[in-house]
Amino acid sequence: MWIFYPTSVFLRIFVLCSLLSCITGLTVKYSREPVTKTEGHSLTLKCTVIYEKESCDDIQATWCFAHSAKDCEPFMDPHRYLIKVNETELNQNRVRNILMTFNSLRLQDSGYYQCNAKCTISGTQGKGHLVYLNVTADPYKGLNVSKWSGQCEADTALLMLSGILILWCYCMDHHIV
Ligand SMILES: *[C@@H]1O[C@H](CO)[C@@H](O)[C@H](O)[C@H]1NC(C)=O
Ligand SMILES: *[C@@H]1O[C@H](CO)[C@@H](O)[C@H](O)[C@H]1NC(C)=O
Ligand SMILES: *[C@@H]1O[C@H](CO)[C@@H](O)[C@H](O)[C@H]1NC(C)=O
């Protein structure tokens, strides 16, 4: 694991630096790597927006689910997603983190996600790249059911075996075989 550590740090920095949306005054940053998670787990997607306070004043920034290249649907259901925002100042700029947390992933959550930002004054837009979320089925889901049916099969087999034995003993006693 330790051997891979410097490589992954390098990759992460490389990913952050090779940005699609590098528009003056507004930059949207986040990891490009696809995310694979098992259903039922929680997941947080983090997006960082850096903007010039002077030219932008304020921004609107959010994560959305990309149905297509043009249509990205913002998250509405507060029971399923938790969105946290914090902001700090950095030189002449402001740095805003938008963290979207899924309480419990569903298989339907698989798909492409995007973080977009827009300056309120100039209207300058920053679109992040699409990041793929792969939600995989939980292999332990319904394990109790399979355990129970396994138990039943074993019991049936045992019952049949003892039935045959009883029959065999009966036959031996009565000199049928
Ligand atoms: C903002 O949130 C990120 C992620 O949780 C955290 O690393 C960072 O320290 C936070 N910044 C402030 C100023 O709270
Ligand atoms: C999602 O992840 C699983 C397990 O790693 C993999 O088998 C599957 O091909 C992935 N699906 C997609 C669409 O990438
Ligand atoms: C499986 O059994 C455990 C305890 O034996 C229980 O806590 C859990 O809720 C059960 N899961 C399902 C899906 O029935």
Short mmCIF file of N, CA and C and ligand atoms in Angstrom, two decimals:
data_model
loop_
_atom_site.label_atom_id
_atom_site.label_comp_id
_atom_site.label_asym_id
_atom_site.label_seq_id
_atom_site.Cartn_x
_atom_site.Cartn_y
_atom_site.Cartn_z
N MET A 1 0.82 -1.20 0.00
CA MET A 1 0.00 0.00 0.00
C MET A 1 0.86 1.27 0.00
N TRP A 2 1.97 1.23 0.81
CA TRP A 2 2.81 2.40 0.94
C TRP A 2 3.48 2.78 -0.39
N ILE A 3 3.75 1.75 -1.17
CA ILE A 3 4.42 1.98 -2.44
C ILE A 3 3.54 2.82 -3.36
N PHE A 4 2.22 2.57 -3.27
CA PHE A 4 1.30 3.26 -4.17
C PHE A 4 0.96 4.67 -3.70
N TYR A 5 1.24 4.95 -2.46
CA TYR A 5 0.81 6.22 -1.90
C TYR A 5 1.32 7.45 -2.66
N PRO A 6 2.64 7.57 -2.91
CA PRO A 6 3.12 8.76 -3.63
C PRO A 6 2.51 8.87 -5.02
N THR A 7 2.28 7.72 -5.67
CA THR A 7 1.69 7.73 -7.01
C THR A 7 0.30 8.32 -6.97
N SER A 8 -0.49 7.91 -5.98
CA SER A 8 -1.87 8.39 -5.91
C SER A 8 -1.91 9.88 -5.61
N VAL A 9 -0.98 10.37 -4.79
CA VAL A 9 -0.92 11.80 -4.50
C VAL A 9 -0.58 12.55 -5.77
N PHE A 10 0.39 12.02 -6.51
CA PHE A 10 0.79 12.65 -7.77
C PHE A 10 -0.40 12.70 -8.72
N LEU A 11 -1.10 11.57 -8.83
CA LEU A 11 -2.27 11.49 -9.72
C LEU A 11 -3.30 12.54 -9.35
N ARG A 12 -3.56 12.66 -8.06
CA ARG A 12 -4.58 13.58 -7.59
C ARG A 12 -4.22 15.01 -7.97
N ILE A 13 -2.96 15.36 -7.78
CA ILE A 13 -2.52 16.72 -8.10
C ILE A 13 -2.64 16.93 -9.61
N PHE A 14 -2.25 15.92 -10.34
CA PHE A 14 -2.31 15.99 -11.80
C PHE A 14 -3.77 16.20 -12.24
N VAL A 15 -4.67 15.46 -11.63
CA VAL A 15 -6.09 15.55 -11.96
C VAL A 15 -6.62 16.95 -11.68
N LEU A 16 -6.24 17.49 -10.53
CA LEU A 16 -6.72 18.83 -10.17
C LEU A 16 -6.16 19.90 -11.10
N CYS A 17 -4.98 19.68 -11.63
CA CYS A 17 -4.35 20.70 -12.46
C CYS A 17 -4.81 20.64 -13.91
N SER A 18 -5.23 19.47 -14.36
CA SER A 18 -5.65 19.36 -15.75
C SER A 18 -7.15 19.63 -15.83
N LEU A 19 -7.51 20.88 -15.73
CA LEU A 19 -8.91 21.24 -15.65
C LEU A 19 -9.50 21.61 -16.99
N LEU A 20 -10.75 21.25 -17.15
CA LEU A 20 -11.48 21.64 -18.36
C LEU A 20 -11.92 23.09 -18.24
N SER A 21 -12.51 23.37 -17.06
CA SER A 21 -13.13 24.67 -16.88
C SER A 21 -12.17 25.63 -16.21
N CYS A 22 -11.38 26.28 -16.98
CA CYS A 22 -10.43 27.22 -16.41
C CYS A 22 -10.73 28.61 -16.99
N ILE A 23 -11.91 29.09 -16.67
CA ILE A 23 -12.35 30.38 -17.19
C ILE A 23 -11.87 31.46 -16.23
N THR A 24 -11.49 32.59 -16.76
CA THR A 24 -10.98 33.67 -15.93
C THR A 24 -12.01 34.04 -14.86
N GLY A 25 -11.55 34.13 -13.65
CA GLY A 25 -12.42 34.58 -12.59
C GLY A 25 -13.21 33.48 -11.90
N LEU A 26 -13.28 32.31 -12.53
CA LEU A 26 -14.08 31.22 -11.95
C LEU A 26 -13.51 29.86 -12.36
N THR A 27 -13.17 29.07 -11.36
CA THR A 27 -12.61 27.75 -11.65
C THR A 27 -13.34 26.70 -10.83
N VAL A 28 -13.72 25.63 -11.46
CA VAL A 28 -14.39 24.51 -10.79
C VAL A 28 -13.42 23.34 -10.77
N LYS A 29 -13.18 22.80 -9.58
CA LYS A 29 -12.19 21.73 -9.42
C LYS A 29 -12.77 20.54 -8.67
N TYR A 30 -12.51 19.35 -9.16
CA TYR A 30 -12.75 18.13 -8.38
C TYR A 30 -12.13 16.95 -9.09
N SER A 31 -12.07 15.85 -8.40
CA SER A 31 -11.40 14.68 -8.93
C SER A 31 -12.12 14.14 -10.15
N ARG A 32 -11.35 13.64 -11.10
CA ARG A 32 -11.86 13.13 -12.34
C ARG A 32 -12.12 11.62 -12.25
N GLU A 33 -11.54 11.01 -11.24
CA GLU A 33 -11.59 9.54 -11.14
C GLU A 33 -13.01 9.04 -10.89
N PRO A 34 -13.43 8.00 -11.61
CA PRO A 34 -14.75 7.42 -11.36
C PRO A 34 -14.80 6.85 -9.94
N VAL A 35 -16.00 6.84 -9.36
CA VAL A 35 -16.16 6.35 -8.00
C VAL A 35 -16.99 5.07 -8.04
N THR A 36 -16.52 4.03 -7.36
CA THR A 36 -17.29 2.80 -7.27
C THR A 36 -17.62 2.55 -5.81
N LYS A 37 -18.93 2.37 -5.53
CA LYS A 37 -19.38 2.15 -4.15
C LYS A 37 -20.49 1.12 -4.14
N THR A 38 -20.64 0.45 -2.99
CA THR A 38 -21.70 -0.54 -2.85
C THR A 38 -22.98 0.14 -2.37
N GLU A 39 -24.11 -0.32 -2.86
CA GLU A 39 -25.39 0.26 -2.46
C GLU A 39 -25.56 0.20 -0.94
N GLY A 40 -26.28 1.17 -0.39
CA GLY A 40 -26.50 1.22 1.05
C GLY A 40 -25.44 2.03 1.79
N HIS A 41 -24.28 2.20 1.17
CA HIS A 41 -23.22 2.98 1.80
C HIS A 41 -23.48 4.47 1.57
N SER A 42 -22.76 5.29 2.33
CA SER A 42 -22.88 6.73 2.11
C SER A 42 -21.68 7.19 1.28
N LEU A 43 -21.86 8.33 0.64
CA LEU A 43 -20.80 8.85 -0.22
C LEU A 43 -20.87 10.36 -0.25
N THR A 44 -19.72 11.00 -0.22
CA THR A 44 -19.67 12.46 -0.33
C THR A 44 -18.86 12.85 -1.56
N LEU A 45 -19.46 13.68 -2.39
CA LEU A 45 -18.76 14.23 -3.55
C LEU A 45 -18.36 15.65 -3.20
N LYS A 46 -17.10 15.98 -3.45
CA LYS A 46 -16.62 17.31 -3.09
C LYS A 46 -16.24 18.09 -4.33
N CYS A 47 -16.73 19.32 -4.40
CA CYS A 47 -16.43 20.21 -5.52
C CYS A 47 -15.87 21.50 -4.93
N THR A 48 -14.81 22.00 -5.52
CA THR A 48 -14.21 23.25 -5.05
C THR A 48 -14.32 24.30 -6.15
N VAL A 49 -14.86 25.44 -5.81
CA VAL A 49 -14.98 26.54 -6.77
C VAL A 49 -14.12 27.70 -6.27
N ILE A 50 -13.23 28.18 -7.14
CA ILE A 50 -12.41 29.34 -6.79
C ILE A 50 -12.87 30.49 -7.66
N TYR A 51 -13.22 31.59 -7.03
CA TYR A 51 -13.71 32.72 -7.83
C TYR A 51 -13.18 34.05 -7.33
N GLU A 52 -13.13 35.02 -8.25
CA GLU A 52 -12.68 36.36 -7.92
C GLU A 52 -13.84 37.12 -7.31
N LYS A 53 -13.63 37.63 -6.12
CA LYS A 53 -14.71 38.32 -5.44
C LYS A 53 -15.14 39.57 -6.23
N GLU A 54 -14.13 40.23 -6.83
CA GLU A 54 -14.40 41.50 -7.51
C GLU A 54 -15.26 41.32 -8.76
N SER A 55 -14.91 40.38 -9.61
CA SER A 55 -15.65 40.23 -10.87
C SER A 55 -16.91 39.39 -10.72
N CYS A 56 -16.93 38.53 -9.74
CA CYS A 56 -18.06 37.60 -9.58
C CYS A 56 -19.09 38.07 -8.55
N ASP A 57 -18.63 38.76 -7.53
CA ASP A 57 -19.40 39.12 -6.36
C ASP A 57 -19.82 37.86 -5.60
N ASP A 58 -20.81 37.17 -6.12
CA ASP A 58 -21.25 35.93 -5.47
C ASP A 58 -21.42 34.88 -6.55
N ILE A 59 -21.54 33.64 -6.13
CA ILE A 59 -21.76 32.57 -7.12
C ILE A 59 -22.92 31.68 -6.72
N GLN A 60 -23.43 31.00 -7.74
CA GLN A 60 -24.37 29.90 -7.50
C GLN A 60 -23.60 28.66 -7.93
N ALA A 61 -23.50 27.70 -7.03
CA ALA A 61 -22.74 26.51 -7.40
C ALA A 61 -23.43 25.28 -6.84
N THR A 62 -23.50 24.24 -7.64
CA THR A 62 -24.19 23.04 -7.18
C THR A 62 -23.77 21.79 -7.94
N TRP A 63 -23.97 20.67 -7.31
CA TRP A 63 -23.79 19.36 -7.95
C TRP A 63 -25.10 19.01 -8.65
N CYS A 64 -25.02 18.32 -9.75
CA CYS A 64 -26.23 17.86 -10.42
C CYS A 64 -26.01 16.50 -11.08
N PHE A 65 -27.12 15.86 -11.41
CA PHE A 65 -27.10 14.54 -12.06
C PHE A 65 -27.27 14.77 -13.55
N ALA A 66 -26.29 14.35 -14.34
CA ALA A 66 -26.30 14.63 -15.78
C ALA A 66 -27.08 13.57 -16.56
N HIS A 67 -28.31 13.93 -16.93
CA HIS A 67 -29.11 13.02 -17.77
C HIS A 67 -28.54 12.98 -19.18
N SER A 68 -28.05 14.14 -19.63
CA SER A 68 -27.42 14.23 -20.94
C SER A 68 -26.40 15.36 -20.87
N ALA A 69 -25.75 15.65 -21.98
CA ALA A 69 -24.73 16.70 -21.99
C ALA A 69 -25.32 18.07 -21.64
N LYS A 70 -26.60 18.26 -21.98
CA LYS A 70 -27.21 19.58 -21.77
C LYS A 70 -28.04 19.67 -20.49
N ASP A 71 -28.61 18.53 -20.10
CA ASP A 71 -29.56 18.54 -19.00
C ASP A 71 -28.93 17.95 -17.74
N CYS A 72 -28.66 18.82 -16.78
CA CYS A 72 -28.09 18.36 -15.52
C CYS A 72 -29.06 18.75 -14.41
N GLU A 73 -29.63 17.74 -13.76
CA GLU A 73 -30.69 17.97 -12.79
C GLU A 73 -30.14 18.18 -11.38
N PRO A 74 -30.43 19.34 -10.77
CA PRO A 74 -29.94 19.56 -9.40
C PRO A 74 -30.67 18.64 -8.41
N PHE A 75 -30.07 18.46 -7.25
CA PHE A 75 -30.65 17.55 -6.25
C PHE A 75 -31.68 18.28 -5.39
N MET A 76 -32.84 17.68 -5.27
CA MET A 76 -33.94 18.33 -4.59
C MET A 76 -34.35 17.65 -3.28
N ASP A 77 -34.23 16.34 -3.21
CA ASP A 77 -34.77 15.60 -2.08
C ASP A 77 -33.84 15.70 -0.86
N PRO A 78 -34.23 16.50 0.15
CA PRO A 78 -33.34 16.68 1.31
C PRO A 78 -33.22 15.43 2.18
N HIS A 79 -34.10 14.44 1.97
CA HIS A 79 -34.00 13.22 2.77
C HIS A 79 -32.89 12.30 2.25
N ARG A 80 -32.57 12.45 0.98
CA ARG A 80 -31.60 11.55 0.39
C ARG A 80 -30.21 12.17 0.26
N TYR A 81 -30.17 13.49 0.12
CA TYR A 81 -28.87 14.15 -0.07
C TYR A 81 -28.72 15.26 0.95
N LEU A 82 -27.48 15.39 1.42
CA LEU A 82 -27.18 16.47 2.34
C LEU A 82 -26.14 17.33 1.65
N ILE A 83 -26.44 18.62 1.51
CA ILE A 83 -25.48 19.49 0.85
C ILE A 83 -24.91 20.48 1.86
N LYS A 84 -23.58 20.47 1.95
CA LYS A 84 -22.88 21.35 2.88
C LYS A 84 -21.98 22.27 2.09
N VAL A 85 -21.95 23.51 2.51
CA VAL A 85 -21.12 24.49 1.81
C VAL A 85 -20.25 25.21 2.83
N ASN A 86 -18.98 25.40 2.51
CA ASN A 86 -18.17 26.30 3.34
C ASN A 86 -17.28 27.13 2.43
N GLU A 87 -16.86 28.25 2.93
CA GLU A 87 -16.11 29.17 2.08
C GLU A 87 -14.98 29.84 2.86
N THR A 88 -13.86 29.99 2.19
CA THR A 88 -12.72 30.67 2.80
C THR A 88 -12.13 31.66 1.81
N GLU A 89 -11.35 32.59 2.33
CA GLU A 89 -10.73 33.59 1.47
C GLU A 89 -9.29 33.16 1.19
N LEU A 90 -8.85 33.39 -0.05
CA LEU A 90 -7.49 33.05 -0.43
C LEU A 90 -6.98 34.14 -1.36
N ASN A 91 -6.11 35.00 -0.83
CA ASN A 91 -5.60 36.17 -1.57
C ASN A 91 -6.79 37.02 -2.07
N GLN A 92 -6.87 37.22 -3.39
CA GLN A 92 -7.98 38.04 -3.93
C GLN A 92 -9.21 37.17 -4.23
N ASN A 93 -9.06 35.89 -4.00
CA ASN A 93 -10.13 34.97 -4.38
C ASN A 93 -10.89 34.41 -3.19
N ARG A 94 -11.99 33.75 -3.52
CA ARG A 94 -12.74 33.02 -2.51
C ARG A 94 -12.79 31.57 -2.94
N VAL A 95 -12.70 30.68 -1.96
CA VAL A 95 -12.71 29.25 -2.24
C VAL A 95 -13.94 28.66 -1.58
N ARG A 96 -14.83 28.10 -2.39
CA ARG A 96 -16.04 27.50 -1.84
C ARG A 96 -16.03 26.00 -2.08
N ASN A 97 -16.28 25.25 -1.01
CA ASN A 97 -16.41 23.79 -1.11
C ASN A 97 -17.89 23.44 -1.09
N ILE A 98 -18.31 22.62 -2.04
CA ILE A 98 -19.69 22.15 -2.05
C ILE A 98 -19.62 20.63 -1.87
N LEU A 99 -20.11 20.17 -0.72
CA LEU A 99 -20.06 18.75 -0.41
C LEU A 99 -21.45 18.15 -0.47
N MET A 100 -21.62 17.17 -1.34
CA MET A 100 -22.92 16.53 -1.43
C MET A 100 -22.79 15.10 -0.91
N THR A 101 -23.61 14.78 0.09
CA THR A 101 -23.54 13.46 0.71
C THR A 101 -24.82 12.67 0.44
N PHE A 102 -24.64 11.46 -0.05
CA PHE A 102 -25.76 10.53 -0.21
C PHE A 102 -25.83 9.76 1.11
N ASN A 103 -27.00 9.73 1.73
CA ASN A 103 -27.13 8.99 2.99
C ASN A 103 -26.95 7.51 2.75
N SER A 104 -27.64 7.02 1.72
CA SER A 104 -27.62 5.60 1.42
C SER A 104 -27.75 5.43 -0.09
N LEU A 105 -26.70 4.97 -0.71
CA LEU A 105 -26.69 4.86 -2.18
C LEU A 105 -27.66 3.79 -2.68
N ARG A 106 -28.29 4.09 -3.80
CA ARG A 106 -29.16 3.12 -4.46
C ARG A 106 -28.53 2.79 -5.82
N LEU A 107 -28.93 1.67 -6.38
CA LEU A 107 -28.37 1.29 -7.69
C LEU A 107 -28.68 2.35 -8.74
N GLN A 108 -29.88 2.99 -8.61
CA GLN A 108 -30.28 4.02 -9.57
C GLN A 108 -29.41 5.28 -9.51
N ASP A 109 -28.62 5.42 -8.46
CA ASP A 109 -27.76 6.60 -8.35
C ASP A 109 -26.55 6.52 -9.28
N SER A 110 -26.35 5.36 -9.89
CA SER A 110 -25.25 5.21 -10.86
C SER A 110 -25.45 6.20 -11.99
N GLY A 111 -24.38 6.80 -12.43
CA GLY A 111 -24.49 7.73 -13.56
C GLY A 111 -23.44 8.82 -13.49
N TYR A 112 -23.63 9.82 -14.32
CA TYR A 112 -22.67 10.91 -14.41
C TYR A 112 -23.10 12.11 -13.58
N TYR A 113 -22.16 12.66 -12.83
CA TYR A 113 -22.41 13.82 -11.98
C TYR A 113 -21.51 14.96 -12.42
N GLN A 114 -22.02 16.16 -12.19
CA GLN A 114 -21.28 17.34 -12.60
C GLN A 114 -21.48 18.44 -11.56
N CYS A 115 -20.45 19.26 -11.39
CA CYS A 115 -20.57 20.40 -10.49
C CYS A 115 -20.44 21.65 -11.35
N ASN A 116 -21.41 22.53 -11.27
CA ASN A 116 -21.43 23.74 -12.07
C ASN A 116 -21.49 24.97 -11.19
N ALA A 117 -20.92 26.07 -11.69
CA ALA A 117 -20.95 27.32 -10.95
C ALA A 117 -21.19 28.49 -11.90
N LYS A 118 -21.77 29.54 -11.35
CA LYS A 118 -22.09 30.71 -12.17
C LYS A 118 -21.93 31.98 -11.32
N CYS A 119 -21.28 32.97 -11.90
CA CYS A 119 -21.13 34.25 -11.20
C CYS A 119 -22.46 35.00 -11.25
N THR A 120 -22.87 35.58 -10.14
CA THR A 120 -24.16 36.28 -10.15
C THR A 120 -24.08 37.59 -10.93
N ILE A 121 -22.96 38.30 -10.87
CA ILE A 121 -22.87 39.59 -11.57
C ILE A 121 -22.61 39.41 -13.06
N SER A 122 -21.47 38.81 -13.40
CA SER A 122 -21.08 38.72 -14.81
C SER A 122 -21.80 37.60 -15.56
N GLY A 123 -22.32 36.63 -14.83
CA GLY A 123 -22.98 35.50 -15.49
C GLY A 123 -22.00 34.48 -16.03
N THR A 124 -20.72 34.69 -15.76
CA THR A 124 -19.69 33.75 -16.20
C THR A 124 -19.98 32.37 -15.62
N GLN A 125 -19.90 31.36 -16.48
CA GLN A 125 -20.21 30.01 -16.02
C GLN A 125 -18.99 29.13 -15.99
N GLY A 126 -18.95 28.26 -15.02
CA GLY A 126 -17.88 27.27 -14.94
C GLY A 126 -18.53 25.91 -14.85
N LYS A 127 -18.25 25.06 -15.82
CA LYS A 127 -18.82 23.71 -15.80
C LYS A 127 -17.72 22.73 -15.48
N GLY A 128 -17.97 21.87 -14.52
CA GLY A 128 -16.99 20.82 -14.22
C GLY A 128 -17.13 19.70 -15.23
N HIS A 129 -16.18 18.78 -15.21
CA HIS A 129 -16.25 17.61 -16.09
C HIS A 129 -17.25 16.62 -15.49
N LEU A 130 -17.61 15.61 -16.27
CA LEU A 130 -18.54 14.59 -15.76
C LEU A 130 -17.73 13.55 -15.00
N VAL A 131 -18.24 13.19 -13.83
CA VAL A 131 -17.57 12.15 -13.06
C VAL A 131 -18.54 10.98 -12.92
N TYR A 132 -18.04 9.77 -13.16
CA TYR A 132 -18.93 8.61 -13.16
C TYR A 132 -19.01 7.97 -11.78
N LEU A 133 -20.24 7.73 -11.34
CA LEU A 133 -20.47 7.01 -10.08
C LEU A 133 -21.07 5.65 -10.43
N ASN A 134 -20.40 4.62 -9.96
CA ASN A 134 -20.82 3.24 -10.23
C ASN A 134 -21.28 2.64 -8.90
N VAL A 135 -22.59 2.47 -8.74
CA VAL A 135 -23.11 1.86 -7.50
C VAL A 135 -23.32 0.38 -7.78
N THR A 136 -22.61 -0.45 -7.04
CA THR A 136 -22.70 -1.90 -7.27
C THR A 136 -23.63 -2.55 -6.25
N ALA A 137 -24.19 -3.69 -6.63
CA ALA A 137 -25.14 -4.40 -5.77
C ALA A 137 -24.43 -4.93 -4.53
N ASP A 138 -25.13 -4.94 -3.41
CA ASP A 138 -24.59 -5.45 -2.15
C ASP A 138 -24.66 -6.98 -2.16
N PRO A 139 -23.52 -7.66 -2.15
CA PRO A 139 -23.55 -9.13 -2.22
C PRO A 139 -24.15 -9.77 -0.97
N TYR A 140 -24.20 -9.03 0.16
CA TYR A 140 -24.71 -9.59 1.41
C TYR A 140 -26.19 -9.33 1.61
N LYS A 141 -26.76 -8.55 0.71
CA LYS A 141 -28.19 -8.23 0.82
C LYS A 141 -28.98 -9.53 0.62
N GLY A 142 -29.91 -9.82 1.54
CA GLY A 142 -30.73 -11.02 1.41
C GLY A 142 -29.98 -12.29 1.77
N LEU A 143 -28.86 -12.14 2.48
CA LEU A 143 -28.06 -13.32 2.87
C LEU A 143 -28.85 -14.20 3.83
N ASN A 144 -29.61 -13.59 4.73
CA ASN A 144 -30.42 -14.34 5.70
C ASN A 144 -31.37 -15.29 4.99
N VAL A 145 -31.94 -14.82 3.89
CA VAL A 145 -32.90 -15.62 3.12
C VAL A 145 -32.20 -16.86 2.58
N SER A 146 -31.00 -16.65 2.00
CA SER A 146 -30.32 -17.80 1.41
C SER A 146 -29.84 -18.76 2.49
N LYS A 147 -29.48 -18.20 3.66
CA LYS A 147 -29.07 -19.04 4.79
C LYS A 147 -30.22 -19.96 5.19
N TRP A 148 -31.40 -19.36 5.32
CA TRP A 148 -32.57 -20.12 5.74
C TRP A 148 -32.93 -21.22 4.75
N SER A 149 -32.93 -20.87 3.45
CA SER A 149 -33.30 -21.87 2.46
C SER A 149 -32.25 -22.98 2.42
N GLY A 150 -30.97 -22.61 2.69
CA GLY A 150 -29.91 -23.61 2.75
C GLY A 150 -30.16 -24.59 3.89
N GLN A 151 -30.57 -24.04 5.03
CA GLN A 151 -30.89 -24.84 6.21
C GLN A 151 -32.01 -25.83 5.88
N CYS A 152 -33.05 -25.33 5.19
CA CYS A 152 -34.21 -26.14 4.85
C CYS A 152 -33.81 -27.30 3.96
N GLU A 153 -32.96 -27.00 2.97
CA GLU A 153 -32.53 -28.05 2.05
C GLU A 153 -31.79 -29.15 2.80
N ALA A 154 -30.92 -28.73 3.73
CA ALA A 154 -30.14 -29.69 4.50
C ALA A 154 -31.07 -30.57 5.33
N ASP A 155 -32.08 -29.93 5.95
CA ASP A 155 -33.03 -30.67 6.79
C ASP A 155 -33.79 -31.69 5.97
N THR A 156 -34.20 -31.30 4.79
CA THR A 156 -34.97 -32.19 3.93
C THR A 156 -34.12 -33.40 3.55
N ALA A 157 -32.87 -33.14 3.22
CA ALA A 157 -31.96 -34.22 2.82
C ALA A 157 -31.77 -35.20 3.98
N LEU A 158 -31.62 -34.65 5.19
CA LEU A 158 -31.42 -35.47 6.39
C LEU A 158 -32.65 -36.34 6.65
N LEU A 159 -33.81 -35.71 6.48
CA LEU A 159 -35.08 -36.39 6.70
C LEU A 159 -35.22 -37.56 5.73
N MET A 160 -34.87 -37.30 4.46
CA MET A 160 -34.98 -38.34 3.44
C MET A 160 -34.03 -39.48 3.76
N LEU A 161 -32.81 -39.12 4.18
CA LEU A 161 -31.78 -40.12 4.47
C LEU A 161 -32.22 -41.01 5.64
N SER A 162 -32.78 -40.36 6.69
CA SER A 162 -33.22 -41.15 7.84
C SER A 162 -34.41 -42.02 7.46
N GLY A 163 -35.25 -41.52 6.55
CA GLY A 163 -36.39 -42.30 6.05
C GLY A 163 -35.92 -43.56 5.36
N ILE A 164 -34.92 -43.42 4.55
CA ILE A 164 -34.36 -44.57 3.82
C ILE A 164 -33.77 -45.58 4.80
N LEU A 165 -33.04 -45.01 5.84
CA LEU A 165 -32.41 -45.88 6.83
C LEU A 165 -33.46 -46.68 7.60
N ILE A 166 -34.54 -45.98 8.00
CA ILE A 166 -35.60 -46.65 8.77
C ILE A 166 -36.22 -47.77 7.93
N LEU A 167 -36.46 -47.47 6.68
CA LEU A 167 -37.05 -48.43 5.76
C LEU A 167 -36.14 -49.64 5.60
N TRP A 168 -34.82 -49.31 5.49
CA TRP A 168 -33.83 -50.37 5.30
C TRP A 168 -33.77 -51.28 6.53
N CYS A 169 -33.79 -50.65 7.72
CA CYS A 169 -33.75 -51.43 8.96
C CYS A 169 -34.99 -52.32 9.08
N TYR A 170 -36.13 -51.73 8.73
CA TYR A 170 -37.41 -52.45 8.78
C TYR A 170 -37.34 -53.68 7.88
N CYS A 171 -36.79 -53.45 6.68
CA CYS A 171 -36.69 -54.54 5.71
C CYS A 171 -35.74 -55.62 6.20
N MET A 172 -34.61 -55.20 6.82
CA MET A 172 -33.63 -56.15 7.34
C MET A 172 -34.29 -57.02 8.41
N ASP A 173 -35.03 -56.33 9.32
CA ASP A 173 -35.69 -57.03 10.42
C ASP A 173 -36.67 -58.08 9.91
N HIS A 174 -37.34 -57.74 8.82
CA HIS A 174 -38.37 -58.63 8.31
C HIS A 174 -37.87 -59.51 7.18
N HIS A 175 -36.56 -59.52 7.00
CA HIS A 175 -35.89 -60.36 6.01
C HIS A 175 -36.46 -60.21 4.61
N ILE A 176 -36.76 -58.92 4.28
CA ILE A 176 -37.27 -58.67 2.94
C ILE A 176 -36.13 -58.61 1.94
N VAL A 177 -34.94 -58.07 2.39
CA VAL A 177 -33.82 -58.05 1.44
C VAL A 177 -32.79 -59.11 1.81
C1 LIG B 1 -14.52 23.04 4.47
O1 LIG B 1 -14.87 21.66 4.30
C2 LIG B 1 -13.77 20.84 3.96
C3 LIG B 1 -14.30 19.44 3.75
O2 LIG B 1 -15.02 18.99 4.84
C4 LIG B 1 -12.72 20.87 5.06
O3 LIG B 1 -11.62 20.09 4.68
C5 LIG B 1 -12.29 22.31 5.28
O4 LIG B 1 -11.42 22.35 6.36
C6 LIG B 1 -13.50 23.19 5.55
N1 LIG B 1 -13.06 24.56 5.67
C7 LIG B 1 -13.52 25.36 6.60
C8 LIG B 1 -12.98 26.74 6.57
O5 LIG B 1 -14.32 24.99 7.44
C1 LIG B 2 -19.01 -1.03 -11.87
O1 LIG B 2 -18.13 -1.70 -10.99
C2 LIG B 2 -18.16 -3.12 -11.09
C3 LIG B 2 -17.28 -3.69 -10.00
O2 LIG B 2 -16.03 -3.08 -9.97
C4 LIG B 2 -17.72 -3.53 -12.50
O3 LIG B 2 -17.77 -4.93 -12.62
C5 LIG B 2 -18.64 -2.88 -13.52
O4 LIG B 2 -18.18 -3.17 -14.82
C6 LIG B 2 -18.67 -1.37 -13.32
N1 LIG B 2 -19.67 -0.80 -14.22
C7 LIG B 2 -19.42 0.22 -15.02
C8 LIG B 2 -20.54 0.66 -15.88
O5 LIG B 2 -18.32 0.76 -15.06
C1 LIG B 3 -30.05 -10.61 8.90
O1 LIG B 3 -29.94 -11.08 10.24
C2 LIG B 3 -29.37 -10.15 11.15
C3 LIG B 3 -29.24 -10.82 12.51
O2 LIG B 3 -29.08 -12.22 12.38
C4 LIG B 3 -30.27 -8.91 11.22
O3 LIG B 3 -29.68 -7.95 12.09
C5 LIG B 3 -30.42 -8.31 9.83
O4 LIG B 3 -31.32 -7.22 9.89
C6 LIG B 3 -30.94 -9.36 8.86
N1 LIG B 3 -30.96 -8.81 7.52
C7 LIG B 3 -32.01 -8.94 6.70
C8 LIG B 3 -31.88 -8.35 5.35
O5 LIG B 3 -33.05 -9.56 7.02
#
